Short mmCIF file of C-alpha atoms in Angstrom, two decimals:
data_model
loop_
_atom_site.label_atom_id
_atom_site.label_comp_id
_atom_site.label_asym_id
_atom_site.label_seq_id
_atom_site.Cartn_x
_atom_site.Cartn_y
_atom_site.Cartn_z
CA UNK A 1 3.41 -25.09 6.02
CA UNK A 2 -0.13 -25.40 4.65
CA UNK A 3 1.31 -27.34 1.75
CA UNK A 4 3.77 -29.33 2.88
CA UNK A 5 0.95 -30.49 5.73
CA UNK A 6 -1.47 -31.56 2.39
CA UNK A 7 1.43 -33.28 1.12
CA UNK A 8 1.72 -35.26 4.41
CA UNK A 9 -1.95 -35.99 4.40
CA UNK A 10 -1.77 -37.50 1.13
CA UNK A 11 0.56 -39.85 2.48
CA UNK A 12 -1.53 -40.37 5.61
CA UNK A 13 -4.33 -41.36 3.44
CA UNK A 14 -2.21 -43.84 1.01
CA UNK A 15 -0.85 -45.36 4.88
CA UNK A 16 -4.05 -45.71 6.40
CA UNK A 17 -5.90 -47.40 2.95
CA UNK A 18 -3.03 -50.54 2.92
CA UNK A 19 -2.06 -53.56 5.21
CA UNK A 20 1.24 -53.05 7.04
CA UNK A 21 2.33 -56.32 7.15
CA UNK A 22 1.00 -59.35 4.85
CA UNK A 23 -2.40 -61.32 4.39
CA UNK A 24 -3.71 -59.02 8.05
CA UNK A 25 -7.57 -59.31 8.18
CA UNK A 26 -8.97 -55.71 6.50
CA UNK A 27 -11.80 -54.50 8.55
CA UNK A 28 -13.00 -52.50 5.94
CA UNK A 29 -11.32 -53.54 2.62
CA UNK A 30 -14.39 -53.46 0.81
CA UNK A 31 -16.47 -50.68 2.87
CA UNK A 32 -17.20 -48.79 -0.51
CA UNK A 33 -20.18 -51.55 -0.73
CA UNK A 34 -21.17 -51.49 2.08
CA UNK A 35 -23.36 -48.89 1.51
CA UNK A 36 -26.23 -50.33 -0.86
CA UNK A 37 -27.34 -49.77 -3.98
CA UNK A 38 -31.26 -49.10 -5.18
CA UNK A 39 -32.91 -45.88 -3.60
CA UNK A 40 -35.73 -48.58 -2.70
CA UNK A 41 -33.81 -50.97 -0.25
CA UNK A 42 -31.70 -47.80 1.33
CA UNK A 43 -35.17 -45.79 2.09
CA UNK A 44 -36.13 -49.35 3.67
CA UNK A 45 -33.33 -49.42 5.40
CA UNK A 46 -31.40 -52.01 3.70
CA UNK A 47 -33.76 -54.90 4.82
CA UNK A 48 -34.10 -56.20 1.60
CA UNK A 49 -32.26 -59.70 1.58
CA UNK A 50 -35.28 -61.30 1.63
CA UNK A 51 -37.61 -58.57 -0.30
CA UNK A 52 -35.50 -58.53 -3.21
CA UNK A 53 -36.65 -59.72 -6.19
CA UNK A 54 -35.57 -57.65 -9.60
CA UNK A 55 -31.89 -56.86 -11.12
CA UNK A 56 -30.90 -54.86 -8.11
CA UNK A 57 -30.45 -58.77 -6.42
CA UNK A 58 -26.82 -58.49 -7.88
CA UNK A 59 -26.15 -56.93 -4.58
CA UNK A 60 -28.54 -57.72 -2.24
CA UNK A 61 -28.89 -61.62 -2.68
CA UNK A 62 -28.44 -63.28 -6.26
CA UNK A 63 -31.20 -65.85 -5.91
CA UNK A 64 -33.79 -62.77 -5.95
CA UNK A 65 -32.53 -62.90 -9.84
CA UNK A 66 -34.91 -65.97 -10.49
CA UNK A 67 -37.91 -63.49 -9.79
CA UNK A 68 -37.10 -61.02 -13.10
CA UNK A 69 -39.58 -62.09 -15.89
CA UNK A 70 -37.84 -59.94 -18.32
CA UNK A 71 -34.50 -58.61 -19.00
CA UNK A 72 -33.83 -55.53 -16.54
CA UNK A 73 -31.37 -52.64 -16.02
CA UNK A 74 -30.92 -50.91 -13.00
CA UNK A 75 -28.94 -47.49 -12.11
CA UNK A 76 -28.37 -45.01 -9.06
CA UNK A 77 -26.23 -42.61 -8.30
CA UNK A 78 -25.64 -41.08 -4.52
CA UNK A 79 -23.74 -38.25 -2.67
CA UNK A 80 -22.43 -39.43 0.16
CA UNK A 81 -20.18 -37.57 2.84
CA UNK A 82 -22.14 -34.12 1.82
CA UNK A 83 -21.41 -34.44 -1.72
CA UNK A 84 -17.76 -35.15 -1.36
CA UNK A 85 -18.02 -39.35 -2.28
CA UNK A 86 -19.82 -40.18 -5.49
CA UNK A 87 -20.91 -43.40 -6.10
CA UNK A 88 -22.56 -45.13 -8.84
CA UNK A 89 -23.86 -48.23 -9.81
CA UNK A 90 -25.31 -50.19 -12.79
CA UNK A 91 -26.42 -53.68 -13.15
CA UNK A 92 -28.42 -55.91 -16.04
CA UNK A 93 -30.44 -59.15 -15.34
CA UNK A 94 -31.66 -61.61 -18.03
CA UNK A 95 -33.77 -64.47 -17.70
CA UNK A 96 -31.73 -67.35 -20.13
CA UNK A 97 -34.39 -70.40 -19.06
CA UNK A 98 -37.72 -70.83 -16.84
CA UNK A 99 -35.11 -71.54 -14.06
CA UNK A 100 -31.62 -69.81 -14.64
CA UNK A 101 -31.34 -65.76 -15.01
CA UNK A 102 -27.52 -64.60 -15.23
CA UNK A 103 -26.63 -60.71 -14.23
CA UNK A 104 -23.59 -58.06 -14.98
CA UNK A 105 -23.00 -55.58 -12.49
CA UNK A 106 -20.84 -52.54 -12.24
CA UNK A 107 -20.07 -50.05 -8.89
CA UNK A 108 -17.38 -47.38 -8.38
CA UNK A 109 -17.13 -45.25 -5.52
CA UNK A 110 -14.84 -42.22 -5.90
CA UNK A 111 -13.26 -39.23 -4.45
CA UNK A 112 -12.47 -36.77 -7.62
CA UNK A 113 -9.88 -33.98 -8.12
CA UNK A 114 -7.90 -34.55 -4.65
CA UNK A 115 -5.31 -31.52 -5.12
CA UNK A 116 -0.93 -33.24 -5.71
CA UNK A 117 0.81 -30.47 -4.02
CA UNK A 118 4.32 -32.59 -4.58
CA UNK A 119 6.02 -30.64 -7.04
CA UNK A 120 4.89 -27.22 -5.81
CA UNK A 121 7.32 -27.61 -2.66
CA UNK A 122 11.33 -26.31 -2.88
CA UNK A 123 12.77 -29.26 -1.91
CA UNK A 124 15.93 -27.31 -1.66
CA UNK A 125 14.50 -24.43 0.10
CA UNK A 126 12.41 -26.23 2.37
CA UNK A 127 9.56 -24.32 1.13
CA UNK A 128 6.71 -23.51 -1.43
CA UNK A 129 7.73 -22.25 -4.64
CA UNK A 130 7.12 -19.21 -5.95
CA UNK A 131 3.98 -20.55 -7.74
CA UNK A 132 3.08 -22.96 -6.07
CA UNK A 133 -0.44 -23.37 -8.46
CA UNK A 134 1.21 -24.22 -11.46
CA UNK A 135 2.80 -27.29 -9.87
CA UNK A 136 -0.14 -28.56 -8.65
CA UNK A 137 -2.26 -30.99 -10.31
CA UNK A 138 -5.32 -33.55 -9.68
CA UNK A 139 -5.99 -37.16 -9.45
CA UNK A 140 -9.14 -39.32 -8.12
CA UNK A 141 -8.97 -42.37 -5.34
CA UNK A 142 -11.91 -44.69 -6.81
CA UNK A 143 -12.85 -48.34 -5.90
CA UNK A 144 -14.60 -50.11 -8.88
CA UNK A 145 -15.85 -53.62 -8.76
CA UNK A 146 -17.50 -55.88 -11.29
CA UNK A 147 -19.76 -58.79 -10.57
CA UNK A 148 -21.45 -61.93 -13.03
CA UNK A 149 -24.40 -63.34 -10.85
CA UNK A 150 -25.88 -67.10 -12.17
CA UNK A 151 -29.23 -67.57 -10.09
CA UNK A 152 -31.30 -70.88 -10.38
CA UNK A 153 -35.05 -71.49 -9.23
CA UNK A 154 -35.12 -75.38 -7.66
CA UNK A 155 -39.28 -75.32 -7.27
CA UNK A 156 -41.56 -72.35 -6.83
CA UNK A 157 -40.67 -71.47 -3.43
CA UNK A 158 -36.67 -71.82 -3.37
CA UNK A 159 -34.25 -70.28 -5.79
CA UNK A 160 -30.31 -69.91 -4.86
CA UNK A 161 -27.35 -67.56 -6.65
CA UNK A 162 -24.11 -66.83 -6.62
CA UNK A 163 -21.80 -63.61 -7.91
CA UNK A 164 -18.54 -63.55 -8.89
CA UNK A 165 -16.82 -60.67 -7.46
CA UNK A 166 -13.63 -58.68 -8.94
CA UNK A 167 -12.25 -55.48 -7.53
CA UNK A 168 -10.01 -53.30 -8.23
CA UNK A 169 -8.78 -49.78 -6.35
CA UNK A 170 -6.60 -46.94 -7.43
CA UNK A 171 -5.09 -44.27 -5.50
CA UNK A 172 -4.15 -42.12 -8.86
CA UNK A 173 -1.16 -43.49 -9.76
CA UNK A 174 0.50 -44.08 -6.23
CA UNK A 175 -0.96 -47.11 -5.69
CA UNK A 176 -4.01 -49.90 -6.95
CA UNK A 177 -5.17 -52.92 -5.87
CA UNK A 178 -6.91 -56.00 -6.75
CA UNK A 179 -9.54 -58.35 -5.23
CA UNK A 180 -11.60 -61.68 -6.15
CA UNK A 181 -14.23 -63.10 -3.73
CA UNK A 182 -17.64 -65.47 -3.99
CA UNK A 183 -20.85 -63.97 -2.81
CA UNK A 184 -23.66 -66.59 -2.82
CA UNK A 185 -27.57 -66.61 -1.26
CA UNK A 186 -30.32 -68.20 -1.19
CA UNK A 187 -34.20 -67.35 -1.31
CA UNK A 188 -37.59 -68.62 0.60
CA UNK A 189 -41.32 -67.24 -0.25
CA UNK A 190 -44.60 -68.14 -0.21
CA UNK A 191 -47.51 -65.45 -0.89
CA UNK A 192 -46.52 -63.37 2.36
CA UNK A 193 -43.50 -64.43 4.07
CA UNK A 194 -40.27 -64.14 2.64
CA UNK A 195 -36.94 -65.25 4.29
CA UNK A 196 -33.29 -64.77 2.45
CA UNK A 197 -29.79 -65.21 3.49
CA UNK A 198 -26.74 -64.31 1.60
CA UNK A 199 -23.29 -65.10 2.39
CA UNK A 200 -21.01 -62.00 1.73
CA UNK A 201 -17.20 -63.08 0.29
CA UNK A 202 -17.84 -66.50 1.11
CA UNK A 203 -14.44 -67.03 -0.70
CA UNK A 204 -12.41 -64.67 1.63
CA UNK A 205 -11.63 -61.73 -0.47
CA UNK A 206 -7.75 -62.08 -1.43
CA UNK A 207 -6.67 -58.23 -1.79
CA UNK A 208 -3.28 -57.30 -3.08
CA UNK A 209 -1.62 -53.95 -3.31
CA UNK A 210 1.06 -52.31 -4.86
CA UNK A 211 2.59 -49.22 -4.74
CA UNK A 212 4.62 -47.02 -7.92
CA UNK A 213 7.24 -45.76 -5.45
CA UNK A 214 8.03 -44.09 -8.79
CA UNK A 215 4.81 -41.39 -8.39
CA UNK A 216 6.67 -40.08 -5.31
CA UNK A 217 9.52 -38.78 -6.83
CA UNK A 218 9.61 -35.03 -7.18
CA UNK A 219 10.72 -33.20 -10.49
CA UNK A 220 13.47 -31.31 -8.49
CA UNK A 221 16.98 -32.91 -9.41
CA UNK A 222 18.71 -33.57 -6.08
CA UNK A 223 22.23 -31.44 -6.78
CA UNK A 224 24.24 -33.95 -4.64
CA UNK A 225 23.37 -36.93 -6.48
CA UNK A 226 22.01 -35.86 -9.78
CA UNK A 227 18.68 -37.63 -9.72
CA UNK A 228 15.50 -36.58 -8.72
CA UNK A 229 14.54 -35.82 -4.88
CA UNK A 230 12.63 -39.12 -3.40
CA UNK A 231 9.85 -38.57 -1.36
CA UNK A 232 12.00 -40.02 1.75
CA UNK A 233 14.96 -37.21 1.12
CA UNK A 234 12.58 -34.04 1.51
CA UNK A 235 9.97 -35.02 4.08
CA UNK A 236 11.81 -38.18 6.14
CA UNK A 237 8.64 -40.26 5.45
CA UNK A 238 9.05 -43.99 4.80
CA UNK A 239 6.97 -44.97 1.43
CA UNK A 240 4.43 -47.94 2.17
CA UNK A 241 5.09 -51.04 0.50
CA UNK A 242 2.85 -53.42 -1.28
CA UNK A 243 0.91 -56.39 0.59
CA UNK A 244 -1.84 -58.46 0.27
CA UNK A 245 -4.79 -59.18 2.79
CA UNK A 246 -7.67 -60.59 3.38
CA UNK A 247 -11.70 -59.64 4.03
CA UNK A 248 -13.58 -61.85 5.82
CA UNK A 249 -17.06 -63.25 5.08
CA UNK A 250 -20.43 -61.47 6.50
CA UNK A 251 -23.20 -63.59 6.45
CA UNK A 252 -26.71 -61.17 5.82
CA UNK A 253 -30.35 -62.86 7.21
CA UNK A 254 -33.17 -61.14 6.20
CA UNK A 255 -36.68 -61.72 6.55
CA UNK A 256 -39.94 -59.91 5.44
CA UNK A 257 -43.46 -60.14 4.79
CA UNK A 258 -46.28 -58.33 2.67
CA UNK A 259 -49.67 -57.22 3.94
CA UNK A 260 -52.51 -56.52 2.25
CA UNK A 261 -54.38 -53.51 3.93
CA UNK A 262 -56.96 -52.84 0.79
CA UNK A 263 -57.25 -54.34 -2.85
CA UNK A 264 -55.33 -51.02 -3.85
CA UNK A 265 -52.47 -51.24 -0.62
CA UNK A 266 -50.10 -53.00 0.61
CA UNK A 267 -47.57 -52.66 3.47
CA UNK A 268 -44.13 -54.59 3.14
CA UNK A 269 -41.55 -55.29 6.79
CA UNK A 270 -38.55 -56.37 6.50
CA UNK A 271 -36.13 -57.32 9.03
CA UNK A 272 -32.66 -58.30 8.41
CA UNK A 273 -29.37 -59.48 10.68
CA UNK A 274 -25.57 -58.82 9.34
CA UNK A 275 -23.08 -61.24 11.10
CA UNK A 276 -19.10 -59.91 10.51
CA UNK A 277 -16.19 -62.62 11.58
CA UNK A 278 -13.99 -59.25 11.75
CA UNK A 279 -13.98 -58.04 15.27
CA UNK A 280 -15.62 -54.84 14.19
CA UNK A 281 -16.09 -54.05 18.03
CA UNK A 282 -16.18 -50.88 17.84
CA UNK A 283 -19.61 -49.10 17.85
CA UNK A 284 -21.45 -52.47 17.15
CA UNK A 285 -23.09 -55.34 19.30
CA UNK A 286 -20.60 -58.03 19.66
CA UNK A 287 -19.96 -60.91 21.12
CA UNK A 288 -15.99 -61.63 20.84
CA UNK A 289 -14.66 -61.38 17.42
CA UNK A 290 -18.56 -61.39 15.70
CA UNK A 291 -20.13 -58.47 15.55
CA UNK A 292 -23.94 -58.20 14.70
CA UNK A 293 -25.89 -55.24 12.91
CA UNK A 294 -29.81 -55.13 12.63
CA UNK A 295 -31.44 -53.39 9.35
CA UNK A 296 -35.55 -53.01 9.77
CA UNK A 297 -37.96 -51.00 7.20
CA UNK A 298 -40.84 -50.88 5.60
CA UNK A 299 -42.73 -49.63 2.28
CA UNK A 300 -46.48 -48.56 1.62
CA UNK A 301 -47.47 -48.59 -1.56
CA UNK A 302 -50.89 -47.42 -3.23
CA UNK A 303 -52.12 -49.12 -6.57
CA UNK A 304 -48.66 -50.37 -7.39
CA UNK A 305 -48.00 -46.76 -8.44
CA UNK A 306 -46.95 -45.35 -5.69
CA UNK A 307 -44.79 -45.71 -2.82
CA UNK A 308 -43.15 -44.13 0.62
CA UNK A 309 -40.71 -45.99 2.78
CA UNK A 310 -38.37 -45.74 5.99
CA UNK A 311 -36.42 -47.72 7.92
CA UNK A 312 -33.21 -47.87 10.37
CA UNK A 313 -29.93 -48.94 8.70
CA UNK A 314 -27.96 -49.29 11.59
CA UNK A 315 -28.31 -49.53 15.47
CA UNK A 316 -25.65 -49.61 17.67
CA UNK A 317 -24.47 -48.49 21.34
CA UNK A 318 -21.54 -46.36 21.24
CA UNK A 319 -19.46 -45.26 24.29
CA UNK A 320 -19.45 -41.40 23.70
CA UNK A 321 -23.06 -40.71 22.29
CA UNK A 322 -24.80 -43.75 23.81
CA UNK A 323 -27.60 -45.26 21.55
CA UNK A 324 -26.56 -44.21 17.65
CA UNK A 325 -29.31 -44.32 14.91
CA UNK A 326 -29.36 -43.92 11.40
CA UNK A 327 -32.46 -43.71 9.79
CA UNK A 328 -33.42 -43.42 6.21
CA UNK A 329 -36.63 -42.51 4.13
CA UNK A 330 -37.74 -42.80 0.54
CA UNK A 331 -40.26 -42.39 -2.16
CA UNK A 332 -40.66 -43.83 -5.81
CA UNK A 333 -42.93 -44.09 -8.33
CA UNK A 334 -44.32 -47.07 -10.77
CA UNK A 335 -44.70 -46.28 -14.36
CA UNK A 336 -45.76 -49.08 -16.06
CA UNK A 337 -41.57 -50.58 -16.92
CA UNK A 338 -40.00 -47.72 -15.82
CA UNK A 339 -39.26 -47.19 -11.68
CA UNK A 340 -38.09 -44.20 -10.16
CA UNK A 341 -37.23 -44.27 -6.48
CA UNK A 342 -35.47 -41.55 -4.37
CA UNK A 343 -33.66 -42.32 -0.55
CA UNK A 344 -32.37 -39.48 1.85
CA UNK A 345 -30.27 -40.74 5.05
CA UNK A 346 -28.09 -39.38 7.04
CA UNK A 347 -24.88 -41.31 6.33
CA UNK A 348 -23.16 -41.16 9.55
CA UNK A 349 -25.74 -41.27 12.07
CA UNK A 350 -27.84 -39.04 14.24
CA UNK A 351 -24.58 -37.93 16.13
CA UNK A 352 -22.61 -37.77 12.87
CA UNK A 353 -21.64 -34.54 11.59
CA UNK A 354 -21.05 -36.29 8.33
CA UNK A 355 -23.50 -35.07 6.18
CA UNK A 356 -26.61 -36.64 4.04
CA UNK A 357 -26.67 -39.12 1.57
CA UNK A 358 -29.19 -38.55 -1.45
CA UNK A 359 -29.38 -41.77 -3.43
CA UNK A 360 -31.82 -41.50 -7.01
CA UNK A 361 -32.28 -45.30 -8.83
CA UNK A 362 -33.91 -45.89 -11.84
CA UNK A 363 -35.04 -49.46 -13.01
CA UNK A 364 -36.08 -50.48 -16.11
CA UNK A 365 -38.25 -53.89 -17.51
CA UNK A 366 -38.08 -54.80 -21.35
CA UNK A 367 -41.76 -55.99 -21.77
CA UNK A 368 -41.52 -57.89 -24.76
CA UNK A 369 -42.93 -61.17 -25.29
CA UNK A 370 -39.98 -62.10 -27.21
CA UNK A 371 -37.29 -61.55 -24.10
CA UNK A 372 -40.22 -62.78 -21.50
CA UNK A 373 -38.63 -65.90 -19.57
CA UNK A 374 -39.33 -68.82 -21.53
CA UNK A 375 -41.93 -70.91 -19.38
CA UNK A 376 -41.22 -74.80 -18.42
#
């Protein structure tokens, strides 16, 4: 019974990741993003749309891009659901003008060596074979996507970018899908103040799915008919079908601002709005079919060297536990080109029993006069 029930959750899992019925609005079609990238903005709390300002903008908002001076890489890796998510990111920013900088941008989020328990059932007995182990092999569910961000500076306060988005998500070889969407933002500062707004699949992501029915057939020949047992035959489950459907824009406002406190420190706020047209209800201020979630952080930092940081990455009211908070913290250090940041949250919330996230970024800055943006 303990097999056959895996075998049913793997099918549970393959229902409950597709559309049932075509171009529905995905509430969380692209959730494996959701999350962040740079240890720096998730120990701020994610309030970065206006604070960001190196490679790592691929994500946050593209026109940060035009701040890069040199050519940039960027990488972090985090656990996520106590270890049992990985996800990983890396990005590279040039500068190609004194106004233009273009960036290439990589993410996958995965869940490895998920246990196929299909061919270790009897579909003739109506039970586990013998041995049951040597039947059973491993395959990963993984979201991947890759972005090319153009950013452009239009005077010394403004700059505005835009990414173009492609995903693509595999279930092993049950099912995949692919996605293409338009991010685009724009940029405001002036020596303290910074404002930013970036508008999230400002294209409506397009996702469609399909499904190889043929990964569902067992190796067991079917006696009656000659051909293999299908899926449907042994455990009267209906296969899902391919569809296509749609994610719907979120619009991210951010503001910030820097404050001197000494000529050697400096404290940096950030406050930043996400606006979803999705009717995430659920567990998030709302007002009919928007729903709103509020990011705030901030960052001290000593000599440029070194730095600590927290923030809240999400507030919201829930019916059960009442007031749910999820708060983050952070650290890095600045060695000359080379950053090195570290973030610790707790992924789910205070009244999560989700487990941790540990995010580790590194970021990189080619200093050579040769690569420096070219000046006007």
């Amino acid at each position: 019974m303990i097999l056959r029930r895996k075998i049913l959750f793997l099918l549970v899992a393959l229902v409950s990741s597709m559309p049932v019925s075509a171009q529905r609005i995905a509430k969380y079609g692209a959730d494996f993003l959701a999350g962040g990238v740079d240890a720096r903005a998730l120990g701020m709390g994610g309030a970065y749309v206006a604070h960001t300002q190196n490679v790592n903008s691929v994500y946050w908002n593209p026109a940060g891009l035009t701040q890069t001076e040199y050519p940039e890489v960027a990488y972090m890796h985090a656990e996520r659901f106590a270890g049992v998510v990985s996800f990983d990111f890396a990005a590279i920013a040039y500068p190609v003008s004194h106004q233009s900088t273009v960036g290439l941008s990589f993410f996958r989020s995965g869940v490895n060596d998920i246990k196929n328990t299909l061919n270790a059932w009897d579909a003739e007995r109506n039970q586990p074979k013998a041995n049951p182990e040597s039947y059973i092999t491993s395959f990963s569910a993984a979201d991947h996507a890759f972005l090319i961000s153009y950013a452009r500076k239009l005077n010394d306060q403004l700059s505005v970018g835009a990414s173009g988005k492609i995903i693509r998500r595999t279930i092993g070889n049950f099912a995949d899908a692919w996605g293409y969407s338009l991010d685009a933002g724009a940029q405001w500062h002036n020596d303290r103040f910074k404002v930013g707004v970036q508008i999230q699949d400002l294209s409506t992501m397009l996702q469609s799915w399909s499904v190889n029915t043929s990964a569902f057939t067992l190796e067991e020949t079917n006696p009656e008919t000659g051909n293999p047992y299908t899926f449907t035959e042994v455990f009267d489950q209906e296969l899902p079908t391919g569809d296509t459907y749609l994610v719907l824009p979120v619009i991210r406002l951010g503001s910030g601002v820097r404050l001197p406190i000494s000529s050697h420190s400096l404290v940096t706020i950030g406050l930043d709005m996400d606006i979803a047209f999705d009717g995430q209800q659920a567990d998030a201020f709302n007002a009919g079919d928007l729903s709103f979630h509020p990011r705030i952080g901030g960052e001290f930092s000593f000599r440029n060297l070194v730095a600590l940081r927290a923030g809240i990455n999400r507030i919201a009211q829930t019916e059960s536990d009442g007031l749910d908070i999820v708060p983050s913290v952070g650290a890095g250090i600045h060695l000359g080109p080379l950053s090195i940041d570290y973030g610790f949250g707790d992924f789910g919330g205070l009244v999560s029993d989700l487990g941790y996230s540990h995010r580790i970024s590194v970021h990189f800055e080619w200093r050579r006069s040769q690569f420096r943006r070219p000046s006007e």
